[in-house]
mmCIF file with all atom_site columns, C-alpha atoms and ligand atoms in Angstrom:
data_model
loop_
_atom_site.group_PDB
_atom_site.id
_atom_site.type_symbol
_atom_site.label_atom_id
_atom_site.label_alt_id
_atom_site.label_comp_id
_atom_site.label_asym_id
_atom_site.label_entity_id
_atom_site.label_seq_id
_atom_site.pdbx_PDB_ins_code
_atom_site.Cartn_x
_atom_site.Cartn_y
_atom_site.Cartn_z
_atom_site.occupancy
_atom_site.B_iso_or_equiv
_atom_site.pdbx_formal_charge
_atom_site.auth_seq_id
_atom_site.auth_comp_id
_atom_site.auth_asym_id
_atom_site.auth_atom_id
_atom_site.pdbx_PDB_model_num
ATOM   1   C CA  . MET A 1 1   ? -24.328 0.967   -11.930 1.00 96.00 ? 6   MET A CA  1
ATOM   2   C CA  . THR A 1 2   ? -26.402 -0.853  -9.353  1.00 97.00 ? 7   THR A CA  1
ATOM   3   C CA  . LEU A 1 3   ? -25.559 -3.979  -7.416  1.00 98.00 ? 8   LEU A CA  1
ATOM   4   C CA  . PHE A 1 4   ? -28.287 -6.019  -5.764  1.00 98.00 ? 9   PHE A CA  1
ATOM   5   C CA  . SER A 1 5   ? -26.730 -7.655  -2.751  1.00 98.00 ? 10  SER A CA  1
ATOM   6   C CA  . ARG A 1 6   ? -27.600 -9.321  0.511   1.00 98.00 ? 11  ARG A CA  1
ATOM   7   C CA  . ALA A 1 7   ? -25.978 -7.986  3.663   1.00 98.00 ? 12  ALA A CA  1
ATOM   8   C CA  . ASN A 1 8   ? -24.600 -11.383 4.648   1.00 97.00 ? 13  ASN A CA  1
ATOM   9   C CA  . CYS A 1 9   ? -24.012 -13.458 1.544   1.00 98.00 ? 14  CYS A CA  1
ATOM   10  C CA  . PRO A 1 10  ? -20.492 -14.633 0.681   1.00 98.00 ? 15  PRO A CA  1
ATOM   11  C CA  . TRP A 1 11  ? -21.134 -14.367 -3.074  1.00 98.00 ? 16  TRP A CA  1
ATOM   12  C CA  . SER A 1 12  ? -22.283 -10.761 -2.666  1.00 98.00 ? 17  SER A CA  1
ATOM   13  C CA  . HIS A 1 13  ? -19.380 -10.124 -0.318  1.00 98.00 ? 18  HIS A CA  1
ATOM   14  C CA  . ARG A 1 14  ? -16.745 -11.109 -2.844  1.00 98.00 ? 19  ARG A CA  1
ATOM   15  C CA  . THR A 1 15  ? -18.354 -8.787  -5.365  1.00 98.00 ? 20  THR A CA  1
ATOM   16  C CA  . ARG A 1 16  ? -18.394 -5.910  -2.854  1.00 98.00 ? 21  ARG A CA  1
ATOM   17  C CA  . LEU A 1 17  ? -14.727 -6.618  -2.124  1.00 98.00 ? 22  LEU A CA  1
ATOM   18  C CA  . VAL A 1 18  ? -13.816 -6.290  -5.816  1.00 99.00 ? 23  VAL A CA  1
ATOM   19  C CA  . LEU A 1 19  ? -15.752 -3.001  -5.957  1.00 98.00 ? 24  LEU A CA  1
ATOM   20  C CA  . ALA A 1 20  ? -13.912 -1.725  -2.878  1.00 98.00 ? 25  ALA A CA  1
ATOM   21  C CA  . GLU A 1 21  ? -10.496 -2.824  -4.139  1.00 98.00 ? 26  GLU A CA  1
ATOM   22  C CA  . LYS A 1 22  ? -11.048 -0.868  -7.343  1.00 98.00 ? 27  LYS A CA  1
ATOM   23  C CA  . SER A 1 23  ? -12.732 2.081   -5.571  1.00 98.00 ? 28  SER A CA  1
ATOM   24  C CA  . ILE A 1 24  ? -15.768 1.763   -7.838  1.00 98.00 ? 29  ILE A CA  1
ATOM   25  C CA  . ASN A 1 25  ? -18.697 3.903   -6.772  1.00 94.00 ? 30  ASN A CA  1
ATOM   26  C CA  . ILE A 1 26  ? -21.944 2.093   -7.284  1.00 96.00 ? 31  ILE A CA  1
ATOM   27  C CA  . ASP A 1 27  ? -25.435 2.037   -5.784  1.00 97.00 ? 32  ASP A CA  1
ATOM   28  C CA  . ILE A 1 28  ? -25.803 -1.040  -3.636  1.00 98.00 ? 33  ILE A CA  1
ATOM   29  C CA  . VAL A 1 29  ? -29.390 -2.165  -3.104  1.00 97.00 ? 34  VAL A CA  1
ATOM   30  C CA  . TYR A 1 30  ? -29.633 -4.513  -0.129  1.00 97.00 ? 35  TYR A CA  1
ATOM   31  C CA  . VAL A 1 31  ? -32.393 -7.074  -0.399  1.00 97.00 ? 36  VAL A CA  1
ATOM   32  C CA  . ASP A 1 32  ? -33.758 -8.615  2.737   1.00 95.00 ? 37  ASP A CA  1
ATOM   33  C CA  . GLY A 1 33  ? -36.221 -11.345 3.678   1.00 90.00 ? 38  GLY A CA  1
ATOM   34  C CA  . ASP A 1 34  ? -37.862 -13.879 1.373   1.00 90.00 ? 39  ASP A CA  1
ATOM   35  C CA  . HIS A 1 35  ? -39.306 -11.488 -1.167  1.00 88.00 ? 40  HIS A CA  1
ATOM   36  C CA  . LEU A 1 36  ? -36.937 -10.048 -3.718  1.00 92.00 ? 41  LEU A CA  1
ATOM   37  C CA  . PRO A 1 37  ? -37.780 -6.678  -5.331  1.00 93.00 ? 42  PRO A CA  1
ATOM   38  C CA  . GLU A 1 38  ? -39.915 -6.929  -8.501  1.00 94.00 ? 43  GLU A CA  1
ATOM   39  C CA  . ASP A 1 39  ? -37.237 -5.296  -10.663 1.00 93.00 ? 44  ASP A CA  1
ATOM   40  C CA  . LEU A 1 40  ? -34.677 -7.884  -9.577  1.00 96.00 ? 45  LEU A CA  1
ATOM   41  C CA  . LEU A 1 41  ? -37.122 -10.715 -10.319 1.00 96.00 ? 46  LEU A CA  1
ATOM   42  C CA  . ASP A 1 42  ? -37.608 -9.264  -13.810 1.00 96.00 ? 47  ASP A CA  1
ATOM   43  C CA  . LEU A 1 43  ? -33.890 -8.888  -14.419 1.00 97.00 ? 48  LEU A CA  1
ATOM   44  C CA  . ASN A 1 44  ? -32.501 -12.167 -13.199 1.00 97.00 ? 49  ASN A CA  1
ATOM   45  C CA  . PRO A 1 45  ? -34.246 -15.438 -14.119 1.00 97.00 ? 50  PRO A CA  1
ATOM   46  C CA  . TYR A 1 46  ? -32.419 -17.241 -11.315 1.00 97.00 ? 51  TYR A CA  1
ATOM   47  C CA  . ASN A 1 47  ? -33.616 -14.697 -8.710  1.00 96.00 ? 52  ASN A CA  1
ATOM   48  C CA  . THR A 1 48  ? -30.226 -14.528 -7.045  1.00 97.00 ? 53  THR A CA  1
ATOM   49  C CA  . VAL A 1 49  ? -27.900 -11.947 -5.623  1.00 98.00 ? 54  VAL A CA  1
ATOM   50  C CA  . PRO A 1 50  ? -25.493 -10.550 -6.446  1.00 98.00 ? 55  PRO A CA  1
ATOM   51  C CA  . THR A 1 51  ? -26.934 -9.063  -9.630  1.00 98.00 ? 56  THR A CA  1
ATOM   52  C CA  . LEU A 1 52  ? -25.241 -6.152  -11.375 1.00 98.00 ? 57  LEU A CA  1
ATOM   53  C CA  . VAL A 1 53  ? -26.961 -3.630  -13.625 1.00 98.00 ? 58  VAL A CA  1
ATOM   54  C CA  . ASP A 1 54  ? -24.738 -1.419  -15.784 1.00 97.00 ? 59  ASP A CA  1
ATOM   55  C CA  . ARG A 1 55  ? -27.067 0.571   -18.058 1.00 96.00 ? 60  ARG A CA  1
ATOM   56  C CA  . GLU A 1 56  ? -28.467 -2.029  -20.517 1.00 97.00 ? 61  GLU A CA  1
ATOM   57  C CA  . LEU A 1 57  ? -26.248 -4.791  -19.229 1.00 98.00 ? 62  LEU A CA  1
ATOM   58  C CA  . VAL A 1 58  ? -27.567 -7.120  -16.534 1.00 98.00 ? 63  VAL A CA  1
ATOM   59  C CA  . LEU A 1 59  ? -25.178 -9.654  -15.042 1.00 98.00 ? 64  LEU A CA  1
ATOM   60  C CA  . TYR A 1 60  ? -25.719 -12.368 -12.486 1.00 98.00 ? 65  TYR A CA  1
ATOM   61  C CA  . ASP A 1 61  ? -23.507 -14.997 -10.976 1.00 98.00 ? 66  ASP A CA  1
ATOM   62  C CA  . SER A 1 62  ? -20.767 -13.384 -8.938  1.00 98.00 ? 67  SER A CA  1
ATOM   63  C CA  . ARG A 1 63  ? -17.972 -14.875 -11.062 1.00 98.00 ? 68  ARG A CA  1
ATOM   64  C CA  . VAL A 1 64  ? -19.369 -13.326 -14.233 1.00 98.00 ? 69  VAL A CA  1
ATOM   65  C CA  . ILE A 1 65  ? -19.752 -10.028 -12.370 1.00 99.00 ? 70  ILE A CA  1
ATOM   66  C CA  . ILE A 1 66  ? -16.269 -9.883  -10.848 1.00 99.00 ? 71  ILE A CA  1
ATOM   67  C CA  . GLU A 1 67  ? -14.558 -10.807 -14.119 1.00 98.00 ? 72  GLU A CA  1
ATOM   68  C CA  . TYR A 1 68  ? -16.562 -8.075  -15.875 1.00 98.00 ? 73  TYR A CA  1
ATOM   69  C CA  . LEU A 1 69  ? -15.616 -5.527  -13.189 1.00 98.00 ? 74  LEU A CA  1
ATOM   70  C CA  . ASP A 1 70  ? -11.952 -6.473  -13.534 1.00 98.00 ? 75  ASP A CA  1
ATOM   71  C CA  . GLU A 1 71  ? -12.050 -5.861  -17.280 1.00 98.00 ? 76  GLU A CA  1
ATOM   72  C CA  . ARG A 1 72  ? -14.234 -2.733  -17.181 1.00 98.00 ? 77  ARG A CA  1
ATOM   73  C CA  . PHE A 1 73  ? -12.129 -1.149  -14.387 1.00 98.00 ? 78  PHE A CA  1
ATOM   74  C CA  . PRO A 1 74  ? -8.615  -2.418  -15.083 1.00 98.00 ? 79  PRO A CA  1
ATOM   75  C CA  . HIS A 1 75  ? -6.867  -0.695  -12.160 1.00 97.00 ? 80  HIS A CA  1
ATOM   76  C CA  . PRO A 1 76  ? -5.632  -2.329  -10.084 1.00 98.00 ? 81  PRO A CA  1
ATOM   77  C CA  . PRO A 1 77  ? -5.702  -5.528  -12.159 1.00 98.00 ? 82  PRO A CA  1
ATOM   78  C CA  . LEU A 1 78  ? -6.964  -8.514  -10.191 1.00 98.00 ? 83  LEU A CA  1
ATOM   79  C CA  . MET A 1 79  ? -6.026  -11.211 -12.688 1.00 98.00 ? 84  MET A CA  1
ATOM   80  C CA  . PRO A 1 80  ? -2.600  -12.081 -14.097 1.00 98.00 ? 85  PRO A CA  1
ATOM   81  C CA  . VAL A 1 81  ? -1.916  -11.379 -17.766 1.00 97.00 ? 86  VAL A CA  1
ATOM   82  C CA  . ASP A 1 82  ? -0.369  -14.547 -19.099 1.00 97.00 ? 87  ASP A CA  1
ATOM   83  C CA  . PRO A 1 83  ? -2.775  -17.260 -20.264 1.00 98.00 ? 88  PRO A CA  1
ATOM   84  C CA  . VAL A 1 84  ? -1.279  -20.101 -18.221 1.00 98.00 ? 89  VAL A CA  1
ATOM   85  C CA  . THR A 1 85  ? -1.418  -18.235 -14.905 1.00 98.00 ? 90  THR A CA  1
ATOM   86  C CA  . ARG A 1 86  ? -4.882  -16.900 -15.763 1.00 98.00 ? 91  ARG A CA  1
ATOM   87  C CA  . ALA A 1 87  ? -6.051  -20.462 -16.357 1.00 98.00 ? 92  ALA A CA  1
ATOM   88  C CA  . GLN A 1 88  ? -4.543  -21.553 -13.022 1.00 98.00 ? 93  GLN A CA  1
ATOM   89  C CA  . PHE A 1 89  ? -6.358  -18.712 -11.258 1.00 98.00 ? 94  PHE A CA  1
ATOM   90  C CA  . ARG A 1 90  ? -9.638  -19.640 -12.963 1.00 98.00 ? 95  ARG A CA  1
ATOM   91  C CA  . LEU A 1 91  ? -9.167  -23.233 -11.859 1.00 98.00 ? 96  LEU A CA  1
ATOM   92  C CA  . ALA A 1 92  ? -8.541  -22.043 -8.281  1.00 98.00 ? 97  ALA A CA  1
ATOM   93  C CA  . LEU A 1 93  ? -11.716 -19.943 -8.473  1.00 98.00 ? 98  LEU A CA  1
ATOM   94  C CA  . PHE A 1 94  ? -13.676 -22.933 -9.739  1.00 98.00 ? 99  PHE A CA  1
ATOM   95  C CA  . ARG A 1 95  ? -12.405 -25.175 -6.939  1.00 98.00 ? 100 ARG A CA  1
ATOM   96  C CA  . ILE A 1 96  ? -12.975 -22.643 -4.166  1.00 98.00 ? 101 ILE A CA  1
ATOM   97  C CA  . GLU A 1 97  ? -16.509 -21.997 -5.413  1.00 98.00 ? 102 GLU A CA  1
ATOM   98  C CA  . LYS A 1 98  ? -17.304 -25.691 -5.752  1.00 98.00 ? 103 LYS A CA  1
ATOM   99  C CA  . ASP A 1 99  ? -15.619 -26.967 -2.604  1.00 98.00 ? 104 ASP A CA  1
ATOM   100 C CA  . TRP A 1 100 ? -15.470 -24.188 -0.004  1.00 98.00 ? 105 TRP A CA  1
ATOM   101 C CA  . TYR A 1 101 ? -18.551 -22.198 -1.016  1.00 98.00 ? 106 TYR A CA  1
ATOM   102 C CA  . GLY A 1 102 ? -20.432 -25.463 -1.512  1.00 98.00 ? 107 GLY A CA  1
ATOM   103 C CA  . LEU A 1 103 ? -19.538 -26.711 1.970   1.00 98.00 ? 108 LEU A CA  1
ATOM   104 C CA  . ALA A 1 104 ? -20.248 -23.302 3.524   1.00 98.00 ? 109 ALA A CA  1
ATOM   105 C CA  . GLU A 1 105 ? -23.713 -23.405 1.994   1.00 98.00 ? 110 GLU A CA  1
ATOM   106 C CA  . GLU A 1 106 ? -24.242 -26.951 3.300   1.00 98.00 ? 111 GLU A CA  1
ATOM   107 C CA  . ILE A 1 107 ? -23.324 -25.787 6.811   1.00 98.00 ? 112 ILE A CA  1
ATOM   108 C CA  . SER A 1 108 ? -25.707 -22.827 6.586   1.00 96.00 ? 113 SER A CA  1
ATOM   109 C CA  . THR A 1 109 ? -28.643 -24.749 5.147   1.00 96.00 ? 114 THR A CA  1
ATOM   110 C CA  . ALA A 1 110 ? -28.200 -28.273 6.596   1.00 95.00 ? 115 ALA A CA  1
ATOM   111 C CA  . SER A 1 111 ? -31.445 -29.773 7.842   1.00 94.00 ? 116 SER A CA  1
ATOM   112 C CA  . ASP A 1 112 ? -29.771 -31.497 10.788  1.00 94.00 ? 117 ASP A CA  1
ATOM   113 C CA  . ASN A 1 113 ? -26.700 -31.150 12.998  1.00 96.00 ? 118 ASN A CA  1
ATOM   114 C CA  . ARG A 1 114 ? -25.077 -34.306 11.691  1.00 97.00 ? 119 ARG A CA  1
ATOM   115 C CA  . LYS A 1 115 ? -25.046 -33.051 8.100   1.00 96.00 ? 120 LYS A CA  1
ATOM   116 C CA  . ALA A 1 116 ? -23.805 -29.613 9.197   1.00 97.00 ? 121 ALA A CA  1
ATOM   117 C CA  . GLY A 1 117 ? -21.091 -31.221 11.352  1.00 98.00 ? 122 GLY A CA  1
ATOM   118 C CA  . ARG A 1 118 ? -19.893 -33.347 8.464   1.00 98.00 ? 123 ARG A CA  1
ATOM   119 C CA  . ALA A 1 119 ? -19.662 -30.352 6.106   1.00 98.00 ? 124 ALA A CA  1
ATOM   120 C CA  . ARG A 1 120 ? -17.931 -28.323 8.856   1.00 98.00 ? 125 ARG A CA  1
ATOM   121 C CA  . LYS A 1 121 ? -15.294 -31.029 9.316   1.00 98.00 ? 126 LYS A CA  1
ATOM   122 C CA  . ILE A 1 122 ? -14.610 -31.376 5.584   1.00 98.00 ? 127 ILE A CA  1
ATOM   123 C CA  . LEU A 1 123 ? -14.364 -27.596 5.129   1.00 98.00 ? 128 LEU A CA  1
ATOM   124 C CA  . GLU A 1 124 ? -11.950 -27.219 8.033   1.00 98.00 ? 129 GLU A CA  1
ATOM   125 C CA  . GLU A 1 125 ? -9.780  -30.100 6.814   1.00 98.00 ? 130 GLU A CA  1
ATOM   126 C CA  . SER A 1 126 ? -9.739  -28.748 3.292   1.00 98.00 ? 131 SER A CA  1
ATOM   127 C CA  . ILE A 1 127 ? -8.647  -25.268 4.415   1.00 98.00 ? 132 ILE A CA  1
ATOM   128 C CA  . VAL A 1 128 ? -6.017  -26.642 6.810   1.00 98.00 ? 133 VAL A CA  1
ATOM   129 C CA  . SER A 1 129 ? -4.630  -28.917 4.099   1.00 98.00 ? 134 SER A CA  1
ATOM   130 C CA  . SER A 1 130 ? -4.044  -25.835 1.919   1.00 98.00 ? 135 SER A CA  1
ATOM   131 C CA  . ALA A 1 131 ? -1.646  -24.274 4.459   1.00 98.00 ? 136 ALA A CA  1
ATOM   132 C CA  . GLU A 1 132 ? 1.367   -24.841 2.215   1.00 98.00 ? 137 GLU A CA  1
ATOM   133 C CA  . ILE A 1 133 ? -0.227  -22.875 -0.614  1.00 98.00 ? 138 ILE A CA  1
ATOM   134 C CA  . PHE A 1 134 ? -0.981  -20.003 1.777   1.00 98.00 ? 139 PHE A CA  1
ATOM   135 C CA  . ALA A 1 135 ? 2.645   -20.166 2.972   1.00 98.00 ? 140 ALA A CA  1
ATOM   136 C CA  . ALA A 1 136 ? 4.186   -20.031 -0.485  1.00 98.00 ? 141 ALA A CA  1
ATOM   137 C CA  . LYS A 1 137 ? 3.336   -16.436 -1.434  1.00 98.00 ? 142 LYS A CA  1
ATOM   138 C CA  . PRO A 1 138 ? 1.993   -13.278 0.226   1.00 98.00 ? 143 PRO A CA  1
ATOM   139 C CA  . PHE A 1 139 ? -1.387  -13.833 -1.451  1.00 98.00 ? 144 PHE A CA  1
ATOM   140 C CA  . PHE A 1 140 ? -3.038  -17.033 -2.661  1.00 98.00 ? 145 PHE A CA  1
ATOM   141 C CA  . LEU A 1 141 ? -0.891  -18.341 -5.576  1.00 98.00 ? 146 LEU A CA  1
ATOM   142 C CA  . SER A 1 142 ? 0.404   -14.819 -6.117  1.00 98.00 ? 147 SER A CA  1
ATOM   143 C CA  . ASP A 1 143 ? 2.557   -11.877 -5.080  1.00 98.00 ? 148 ASP A CA  1
ATOM   144 C CA  . GLU A 1 144 ? -0.387  -9.606  -5.867  1.00 98.00 ? 149 GLU A CA  1
ATOM   145 C CA  . PHE A 1 145 ? -3.878  -9.439  -4.398  1.00 98.00 ? 150 PHE A CA  1
ATOM   146 C CA  . SER A 1 146 ? -6.287  -11.016 -6.905  1.00 98.00 ? 151 SER A CA  1
ATOM   147 C CA  . LEU A 1 147 ? -9.832  -12.203 -7.604  1.00 99.00 ? 152 LEU A CA  1
ATOM   148 C CA  . VAL A 1 148 ? -8.845  -15.450 -5.887  1.00 99.00 ? 153 VAL A CA  1
ATOM   149 C CA  . ASP A 1 149 ? -8.193  -13.571 -2.626  1.00 99.00 ? 154 ASP A CA  1
ATOM   150 C CA  . CYS A 1 150 ? -11.496 -11.698 -3.083  1.00 99.00 ? 155 CYS A CA  1
ATOM   151 C CA  . THR A 1 151 ? -13.150 -15.112 -3.297  1.00 99.00 ? 156 THR A CA  1
ATOM   152 C CA  . ILE A 1 152 ? -11.371 -16.792 -0.383  1.00 99.00 ? 157 ILE A CA  1
ATOM   153 C CA  . ALA A 1 153 ? -11.711 -13.890 2.061   1.00 99.00 ? 158 ALA A CA  1
ATOM   154 C CA  . PRO A 1 154 ? -15.521 -14.027 2.573   1.00 99.00 ? 159 PRO A CA  1
ATOM   155 C CA  . ILE A 1 155 ? -15.288 -17.720 3.518   1.00 99.00 ? 160 ILE A CA  1
ATOM   156 C CA  . LEU A 1 156 ? -12.384 -17.237 5.942   1.00 98.00 ? 161 LEU A CA  1
ATOM   157 C CA  . TRP A 1 157 ? -14.155 -14.243 7.494   1.00 98.00 ? 162 TRP A CA  1
ATOM   158 C CA  . ARG A 1 158 ? -17.225 -16.400 8.152   1.00 98.00 ? 163 ARG A CA  1
ATOM   159 C CA  . LEU A 1 159 ? -15.368 -19.323 9.776   1.00 98.00 ? 164 LEU A CA  1
ATOM   160 C CA  . PRO A 1 160 ? -16.530 -18.421 13.333  1.00 98.00 ? 165 PRO A CA  1
ATOM   161 C CA  . ALA A 1 161 ? -20.106 -18.226 12.036  1.00 97.00 ? 166 ALA A CA  1
ATOM   162 C CA  . TYR A 1 162 ? -19.661 -21.688 10.492  1.00 98.00 ? 167 TYR A CA  1
ATOM   163 C CA  . GLY A 1 163 ? -18.420 -22.995 13.860  1.00 98.00 ? 168 GLY A CA  1
ATOM   164 C CA  . ILE A 1 164 ? -14.839 -23.452 12.642  1.00 98.00 ? 169 ILE A CA  1
ATOM   165 C CA  . GLU A 1 165 ? -11.773 -22.396 14.593  1.00 98.00 ? 170 GLU A CA  1
ATOM   166 C CA  . LEU A 1 166 ? -8.565  -23.074 12.693  1.00 98.00 ? 171 LEU A CA  1
ATOM   167 C CA  . PRO A 1 167 ? -5.778  -24.591 14.799  1.00 98.00 ? 172 PRO A CA  1
ATOM   168 C CA  . GLN A 1 168 ? -2.950  -22.231 15.772  1.00 96.00 ? 173 GLN A CA  1
ATOM   169 C CA  . LYS A 1 169 ? -0.438  -24.498 14.006  1.00 96.00 ? 174 LYS A CA  1
ATOM   170 C CA  . VAL A 1 170 ? -1.644  -23.302 10.584  1.00 98.00 ? 175 VAL A CA  1
ATOM   171 C CA  . LYS A 1 171 ? 0.269   -20.060 11.007  1.00 98.00 ? 176 LYS A CA  1
ATOM   172 C CA  . PRO A 1 172 ? 0.400   -19.197 7.271   1.00 98.00 ? 177 PRO A CA  1
ATOM   173 C CA  . ILE A 1 173 ? -3.394  -19.134 7.148   1.00 98.00 ? 178 ILE A CA  1
ATOM   174 C CA  . HIS A 1 174 ? -3.614  -16.945 10.281  1.00 98.00 ? 179 HIS A CA  1
ATOM   175 C CA  . ARG A 1 175 ? -0.985  -14.647 8.749   1.00 98.00 ? 180 ARG A CA  1
ATOM   176 C CA  . TYR A 1 176 ? -2.988  -14.532 5.512   1.00 98.00 ? 181 TYR A CA  1
ATOM   177 C CA  . MET A 1 177 ? -6.230  -13.744 7.341   1.00 98.00 ? 182 MET A CA  1
ATOM   178 C CA  . ASP A 1 178 ? -4.579  -10.919 9.324   1.00 98.00 ? 183 ASP A CA  1
ATOM   179 C CA  . GLU A 1 179 ? -3.183  -9.494  6.093   1.00 98.00 ? 184 GLU A CA  1
ATOM   180 C CA  . ILE A 1 180 ? -6.438  -9.646  4.150   1.00 98.00 ? 185 ILE A CA  1
ATOM   181 C CA  . PHE A 1 181 ? -8.792  -8.613  6.953   1.00 98.00 ? 186 PHE A CA  1
ATOM   182 C CA  . SER A 1 182 ? -6.742  -5.502  7.753   1.00 98.00 ? 187 SER A CA  1
ATOM   183 C CA  . ARG A 1 183 ? -6.789  -4.335  4.138   1.00 98.00 ? 188 ARG A CA  1
ATOM   184 C CA  . PRO A 1 184 ? -8.759  -1.078  3.831   1.00 98.00 ? 189 PRO A CA  1
ATOM   185 C CA  . SER A 1 185 ? -10.763 -2.467  0.895   1.00 98.00 ? 190 SER A CA  1
ATOM   186 C CA  . PHE A 1 186 ? -11.750 -5.508  2.945   1.00 98.00 ? 191 PHE A CA  1
ATOM   187 C CA  . GLN A 1 187 ? -12.863 -3.362  5.866   1.00 98.00 ? 192 GLN A CA  1
ATOM   188 C CA  . HIS A 1 188 ? -14.793 -1.160  3.434   1.00 98.00 ? 193 HIS A CA  1
ATOM   189 C CA  . SER A 1 189 ? -16.484 -4.190  1.857   1.00 98.00 ? 194 SER A CA  1
ATOM   190 C CA  . LEU A 1 190 ? -18.062 -5.333  5.118   1.00 98.00 ? 195 LEU A CA  1
ATOM   191 C CA  . THR A 1 191 ? -21.689 -4.642  5.906   1.00 98.00 ? 196 THR A CA  1
ATOM   192 C CA  . GLU A 1 192 ? -22.745 -4.116  9.520   1.00 98.00 ? 197 GLU A CA  1
ATOM   193 C CA  . GLN A 1 193 ? -24.017 -7.698  9.652   1.00 98.00 ? 198 GLN A CA  1
ATOM   194 C CA  . GLU A 1 194 ? -20.700 -8.991  8.373   1.00 98.00 ? 199 GLU A CA  1
ATOM   195 C CA  . GLN A 1 195 ? -18.722 -6.871  10.840  1.00 98.00 ? 200 GLN A CA  1
ATOM   196 C CA  . GLU A 1 196 ? -20.665 -8.509  13.641  1.00 98.00 ? 201 GLU A CA  1
ATOM   197 C CA  . LEU A 1 197 ? -19.507 -11.971 12.552  1.00 98.00 ? 202 LEU A CA  1
ATOM   198 C CA  . ARG A 1 198 ? -16.115 -11.301 14.166  1.00 97.00 ? 203 ARG A CA  1
ATOM   199 C CA  . LEU A 1 199 ? -16.750 -8.827  16.954  1.00 89.00 ? 204 LEU A CA  1
HETATM 200 N N1  . GSH B 2 .   ? -23.329 -18.951 -7.908  1.00 96.00 ? 310 GSH B N1  1
HETATM 201 C C1  . GSH B 2 .   ? -24.172 -17.801 -7.560  1.00 96.00 ? 310 GSH B C1  1
HETATM 202 C C2  . GSH B 2 .   ? -24.750 -18.061 -6.181  1.00 96.00 ? 310 GSH B C2  1
HETATM 203 C C3  . GSH B 2 .   ? -25.515 -16.900 -5.632  1.00 96.00 ? 310 GSH B C3  1
HETATM 204 C C4  . GSH B 2 .   ? -26.401 -17.311 -4.481  1.00 96.00 ? 310 GSH B C4  1
HETATM 205 O O1  . GSH B 2 .   ? -26.595 -18.494 -4.182  1.00 96.00 ? 310 GSH B O1  1
HETATM 206 N N2  . GSH B 2 .   ? -26.961 -16.290 -3.822  1.00 96.00 ? 310 GSH B N2  1
HETATM 207 C C5  . GSH B 2 .   ? -27.912 -16.545 -2.787  1.00 96.00 ? 310 GSH B C5  1
HETATM 208 C C6  . GSH B 2 .   ? -27.696 -15.613 -1.584  1.00 96.00 ? 310 GSH B C6  1
HETATM 209 S S1  . GSH B 2 .   ? -26.157 -15.938 -0.762  1.00 96.00 ? 310 GSH B S1  1
HETATM 210 C C7  . GSH B 2 .   ? -29.292 -16.165 -3.321  1.00 96.00 ? 310 GSH B C7  1
HETATM 211 O O2  . GSH B 2 .   ? -29.427 -15.246 -4.089  1.00 96.00 ? 310 GSH B O2  1
HETATM 212 N N3  . GSH B 2 .   ? -30.314 -16.874 -2.848  1.00 96.00 ? 310 GSH B N3  1
HETATM 213 C C8  . GSH B 2 .   ? -31.674 -16.474 -3.137  1.00 96.00 ? 310 GSH B C8  1
HETATM 214 C C9  . GSH B 2 .   ? -32.074 -15.324 -2.242  1.00 96.00 ? 310 GSH B C9  1
HETATM 215 O O3  . GSH B 2 .   ? -31.242 -14.863 -1.444  1.00 96.00 ? 310 GSH B O3  1
HETATM 216 O O4  . GSH B 2 .   ? -33.230 -14.911 -2.318  1.00 96.00 ? 310 GSH B O4  1
HETATM 217 C C10 . GSH B 2 .   ? -23.307 -16.542 -7.611  1.00 96.00 ? 310 GSH B C10 1
HETATM 218 O O5  . GSH B 2 .   ? -22.080 -16.671 -7.641  1.00 96.00 ? 310 GSH B O5  1
HETATM 219 O O6  . GSH B 2 .   ? -23.846 -15.427 -7.693  1.00 96.00 ? 310 GSH B O6  1
#
């Protein structure tokens, strides 16, 4: 299997974290700069990373990829088994992608400081307002580490790069970050560029 990834892309990062959590050995091809490799352009009509190639199968969109990886490599499972909890996890994934990843992208690509500042403020407020959910269980919505944690972690890791410092009062979120960031799979998932985001 081959994964096309960028060295500092949150969508690629969550995919690398799933790979690390499941100890899946895979070739990771890092793309850099404006020009994507020809084979990737041929494989993925949206020209995005991450893109996964597993023999004849080509997958893009990190959500499609991580759900495939969870089913193809069931241990450890990263989704609950019962339909109601699975649906709740999928809804959480949808919201985190739409809200937090959306705002993170706005901060990174904003054409002016005012727009970036507005997105920064909304992202910080949204994360802080979720403190009770972080407090309720060891992992997000769960006693077990899951695809939702794999999705949240790349955004929390990048907070300093987004210019966000969470207040000390949100202790459950600081506890959660310490827990996730010290996980061997998380450490393994980081590229050099990502390590430098929190030196
Ligand atoms: N929803 C997509 C978003 C992927 C995405 O936006 N990737 C960015 C990099 S972070 C991308 O490929 N941009 C074009 C490029 O890097 O050339 C996913 O989950 O895979």
